[in-house]
Coordinates of C-alpha atoms in Angstrom, one line a residue:
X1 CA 17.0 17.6 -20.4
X2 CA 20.7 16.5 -20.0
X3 CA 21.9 13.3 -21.7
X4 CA 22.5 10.1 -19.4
X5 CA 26.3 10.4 -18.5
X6 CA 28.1 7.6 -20.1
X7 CA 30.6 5.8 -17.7
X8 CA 33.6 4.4 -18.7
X9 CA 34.2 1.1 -18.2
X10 CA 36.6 0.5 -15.0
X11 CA 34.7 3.5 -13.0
X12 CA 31.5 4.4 -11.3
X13 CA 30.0 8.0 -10.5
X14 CA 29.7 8.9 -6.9
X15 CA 27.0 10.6 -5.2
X16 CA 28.1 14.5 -6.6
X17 CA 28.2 12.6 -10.1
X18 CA 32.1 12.5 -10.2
X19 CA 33.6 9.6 -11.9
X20 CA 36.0 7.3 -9.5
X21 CA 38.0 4.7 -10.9
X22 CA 37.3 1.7 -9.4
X23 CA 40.6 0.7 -8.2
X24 CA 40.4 3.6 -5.8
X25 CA 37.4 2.8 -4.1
X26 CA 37.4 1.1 -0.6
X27 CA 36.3 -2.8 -0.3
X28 CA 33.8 -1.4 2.3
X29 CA 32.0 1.5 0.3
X30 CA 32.0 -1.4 -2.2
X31 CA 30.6 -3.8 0.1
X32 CA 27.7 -0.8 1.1
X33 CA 27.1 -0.1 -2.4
X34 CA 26.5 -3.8 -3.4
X35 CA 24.3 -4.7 -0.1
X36 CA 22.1 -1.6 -0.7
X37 CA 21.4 -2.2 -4.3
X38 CA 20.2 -5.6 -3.5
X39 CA 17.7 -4.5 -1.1
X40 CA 16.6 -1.9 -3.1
X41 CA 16.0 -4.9 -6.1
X42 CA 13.8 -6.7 -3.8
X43 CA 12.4 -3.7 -2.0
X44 CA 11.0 -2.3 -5.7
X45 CA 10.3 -6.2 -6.5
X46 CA 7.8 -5.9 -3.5
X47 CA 6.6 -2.5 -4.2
X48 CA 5.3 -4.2 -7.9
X49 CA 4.0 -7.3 -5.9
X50 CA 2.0 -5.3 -3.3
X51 CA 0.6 -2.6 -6.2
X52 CA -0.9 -6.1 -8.3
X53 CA -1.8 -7.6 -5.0
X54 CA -3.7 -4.3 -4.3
X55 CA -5.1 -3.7 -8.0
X56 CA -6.4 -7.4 -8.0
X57 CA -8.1 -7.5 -4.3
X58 CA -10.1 -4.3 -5.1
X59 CA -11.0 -6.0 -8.6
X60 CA -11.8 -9.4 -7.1
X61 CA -13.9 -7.5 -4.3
X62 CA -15.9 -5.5 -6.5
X63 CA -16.9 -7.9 -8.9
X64 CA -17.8 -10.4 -5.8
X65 CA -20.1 -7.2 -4.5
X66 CA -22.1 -7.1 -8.2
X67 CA -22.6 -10.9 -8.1
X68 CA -23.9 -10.4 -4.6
X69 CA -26.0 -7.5 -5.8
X70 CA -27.1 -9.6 -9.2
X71 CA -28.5 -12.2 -6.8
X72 CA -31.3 -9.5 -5.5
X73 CA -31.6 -8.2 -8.6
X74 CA -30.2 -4.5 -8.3
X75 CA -27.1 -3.0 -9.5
X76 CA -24.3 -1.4 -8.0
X77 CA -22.2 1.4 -9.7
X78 CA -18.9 2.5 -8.9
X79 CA -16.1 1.3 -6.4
X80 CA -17.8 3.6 -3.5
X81 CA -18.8 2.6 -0.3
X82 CA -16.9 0.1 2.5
X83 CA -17.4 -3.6 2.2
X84 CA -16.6 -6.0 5.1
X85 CA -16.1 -10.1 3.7
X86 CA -16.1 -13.1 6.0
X87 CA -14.8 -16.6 5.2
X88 CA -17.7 -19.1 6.1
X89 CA -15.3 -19.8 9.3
X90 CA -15.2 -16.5 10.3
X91 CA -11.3 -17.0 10.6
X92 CA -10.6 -14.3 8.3
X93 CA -12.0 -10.7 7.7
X94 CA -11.1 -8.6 4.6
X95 CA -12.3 -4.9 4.5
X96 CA -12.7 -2.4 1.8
X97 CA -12.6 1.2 2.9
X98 CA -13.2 4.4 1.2
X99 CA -11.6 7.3 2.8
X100 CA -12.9 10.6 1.7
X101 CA -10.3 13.7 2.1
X102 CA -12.8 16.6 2.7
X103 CA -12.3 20.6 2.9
X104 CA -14.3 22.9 3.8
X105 CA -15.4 26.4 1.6
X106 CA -15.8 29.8 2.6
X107 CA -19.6 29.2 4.5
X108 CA -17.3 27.9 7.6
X109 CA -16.6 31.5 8.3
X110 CA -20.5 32.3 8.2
X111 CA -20.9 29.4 10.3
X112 CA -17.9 30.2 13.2
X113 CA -19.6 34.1 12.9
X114 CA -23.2 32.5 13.8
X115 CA -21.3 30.2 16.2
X116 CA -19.7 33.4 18.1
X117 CA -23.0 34.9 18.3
X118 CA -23.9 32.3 20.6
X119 CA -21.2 31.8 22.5
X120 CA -21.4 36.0 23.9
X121 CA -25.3 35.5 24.2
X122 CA -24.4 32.3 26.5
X123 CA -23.1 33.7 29.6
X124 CA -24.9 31.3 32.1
X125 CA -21.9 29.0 33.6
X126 CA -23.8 25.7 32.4
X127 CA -22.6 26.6 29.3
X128 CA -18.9 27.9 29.7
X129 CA -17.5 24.0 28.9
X130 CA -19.3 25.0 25.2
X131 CA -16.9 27.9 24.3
X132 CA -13.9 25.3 25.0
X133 CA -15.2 22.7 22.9
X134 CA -15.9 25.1 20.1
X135 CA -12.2 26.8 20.3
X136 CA -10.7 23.7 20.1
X137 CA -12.5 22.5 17.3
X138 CA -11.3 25.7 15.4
X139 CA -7.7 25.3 16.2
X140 CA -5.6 24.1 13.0
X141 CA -2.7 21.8 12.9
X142 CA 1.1 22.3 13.1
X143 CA 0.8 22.5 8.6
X144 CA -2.4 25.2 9.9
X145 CA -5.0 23.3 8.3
X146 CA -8.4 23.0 10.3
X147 CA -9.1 19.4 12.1
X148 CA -12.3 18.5 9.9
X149 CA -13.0 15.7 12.6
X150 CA -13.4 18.3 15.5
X151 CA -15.5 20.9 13.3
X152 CA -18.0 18.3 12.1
X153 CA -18.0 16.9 16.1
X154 CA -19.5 20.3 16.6
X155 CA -23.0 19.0 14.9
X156 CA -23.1 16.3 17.7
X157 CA -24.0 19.2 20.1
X158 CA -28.0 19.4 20.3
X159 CA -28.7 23.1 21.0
X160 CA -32.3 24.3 19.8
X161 CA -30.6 28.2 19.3
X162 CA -31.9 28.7 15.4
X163 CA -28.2 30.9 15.2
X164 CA -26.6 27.4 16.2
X165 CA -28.5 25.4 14.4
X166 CA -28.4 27.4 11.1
X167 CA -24.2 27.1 11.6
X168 CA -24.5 23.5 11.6
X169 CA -25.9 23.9 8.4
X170 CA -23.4 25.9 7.1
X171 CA -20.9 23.6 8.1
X172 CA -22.2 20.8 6.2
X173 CA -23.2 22.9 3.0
X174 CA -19.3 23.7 3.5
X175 CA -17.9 20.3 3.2
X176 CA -15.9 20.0 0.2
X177 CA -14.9 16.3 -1.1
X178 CA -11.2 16.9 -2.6
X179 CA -10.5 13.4 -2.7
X180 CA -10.7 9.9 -1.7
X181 CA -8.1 7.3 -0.9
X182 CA -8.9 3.4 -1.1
X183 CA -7.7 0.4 1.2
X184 CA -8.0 -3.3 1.7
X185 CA -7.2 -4.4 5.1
X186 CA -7.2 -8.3 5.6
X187 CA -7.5 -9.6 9.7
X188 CA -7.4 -13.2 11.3
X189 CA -9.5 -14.3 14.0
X190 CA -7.7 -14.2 17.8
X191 CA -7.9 -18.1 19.0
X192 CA -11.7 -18.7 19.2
X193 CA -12.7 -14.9 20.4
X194 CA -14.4 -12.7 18.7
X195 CA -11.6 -10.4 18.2
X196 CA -9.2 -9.7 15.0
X197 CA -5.9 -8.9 14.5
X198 CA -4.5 -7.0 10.8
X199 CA -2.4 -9.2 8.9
X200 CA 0.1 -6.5 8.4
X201 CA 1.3 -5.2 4.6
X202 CA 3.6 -2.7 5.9
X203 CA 7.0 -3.6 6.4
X204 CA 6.9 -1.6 9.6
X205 CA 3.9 -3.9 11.1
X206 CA 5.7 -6.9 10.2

């Protein structure tokens, strides 16, 4: 691992690491320099506030959730699970959400074979919307990965063909749960309707 590179006083290191005396450098790549190091200051600054703010809602949420849960008497383990909290005015909405990243093993293959066993054996024209619906839920993304959203659609479809139903099997023995990602989203009421509106945390929503 290389040393830090110790800078002279009287210069600074451009971006290919070259050091520039100071004296040399333009008022205006100063003046870029000093206005983009200051945002960056408070753009970290916020980065720390919005991690605590994040840290301490799901802390304050979940604890709230067990003294709920202590009042009937049961117990609730883990941080899984989406929680929706309203003020007593119902001015204000605050939602926890779990989102689980999912995958699916090699029994999707079984179930698309099963699947294409159907779709030859259908030939009537009452069916031909079926073998659209199925193709597209099989197509893959621009990064090639399968849309898990369309494949598990495909259970939605009620067909009493034991092949069909044994691939909608597969597909769910196939689910794999690689991950999960956790959010807190916080709304205000719209006037006196019944709608909501996000109080934005991203600096893009703002």
């Amino acid at each position: 691992m290389n040393a830090p590179q110790h800078i002279p006083e009287g210069y600074r290191t451009d971006a290919k690491g070259r050091l520039i005396p100071e004296d040399t450098i333009k008022p205006i790549d100063k003046a870029r320099d000093e206005i983009v190091q200051e945002l960056v200051t408070k753009a970290r600054e916020l980065n720390r506030a919005l991690g605590q703010f994040k840290a301490a809602a799901f802390g304050d949420i979940e604890s709230f959730v067990q003294l709920s849960a202590e009042e009937y008497g049961v117990s609730v383990g883990g941080r899984k699970g989406n929680v929706t909290l309203v003020s007593f005015d119902g001015q204000y909405k605050i939602q926890r959400a779990i989102q689980d990243y999912i995958t699916f093993d090699e029994r999707l293959e079984a179930a698309k074979s099963l699947i294409d066993e159907c779709l030859r054996d259908w030939t009537d024209g009452a069916r031909s919307e079926v073998k659209v619906i199925v193709q597209d839920a099989f197509r893959t993304d621009k990064q090639g990965n399968l849309r898990t959203g369309a494949v598990l659609a495909l259970r939605r479809h009620d067909f009493d063909d034991p092949r069909w139903l044994k691939a909608m099997d597969a597909i769910s023995d196939a689910v794999q749960v690689t991950g999960s990602k956790s959010y807190v989203r916080i709304y205000e009421r719209v006037g006196d309707t019944d709608q909501y509106r996000p109080i934005s945390l991203d600096i893009a929503g703002v």
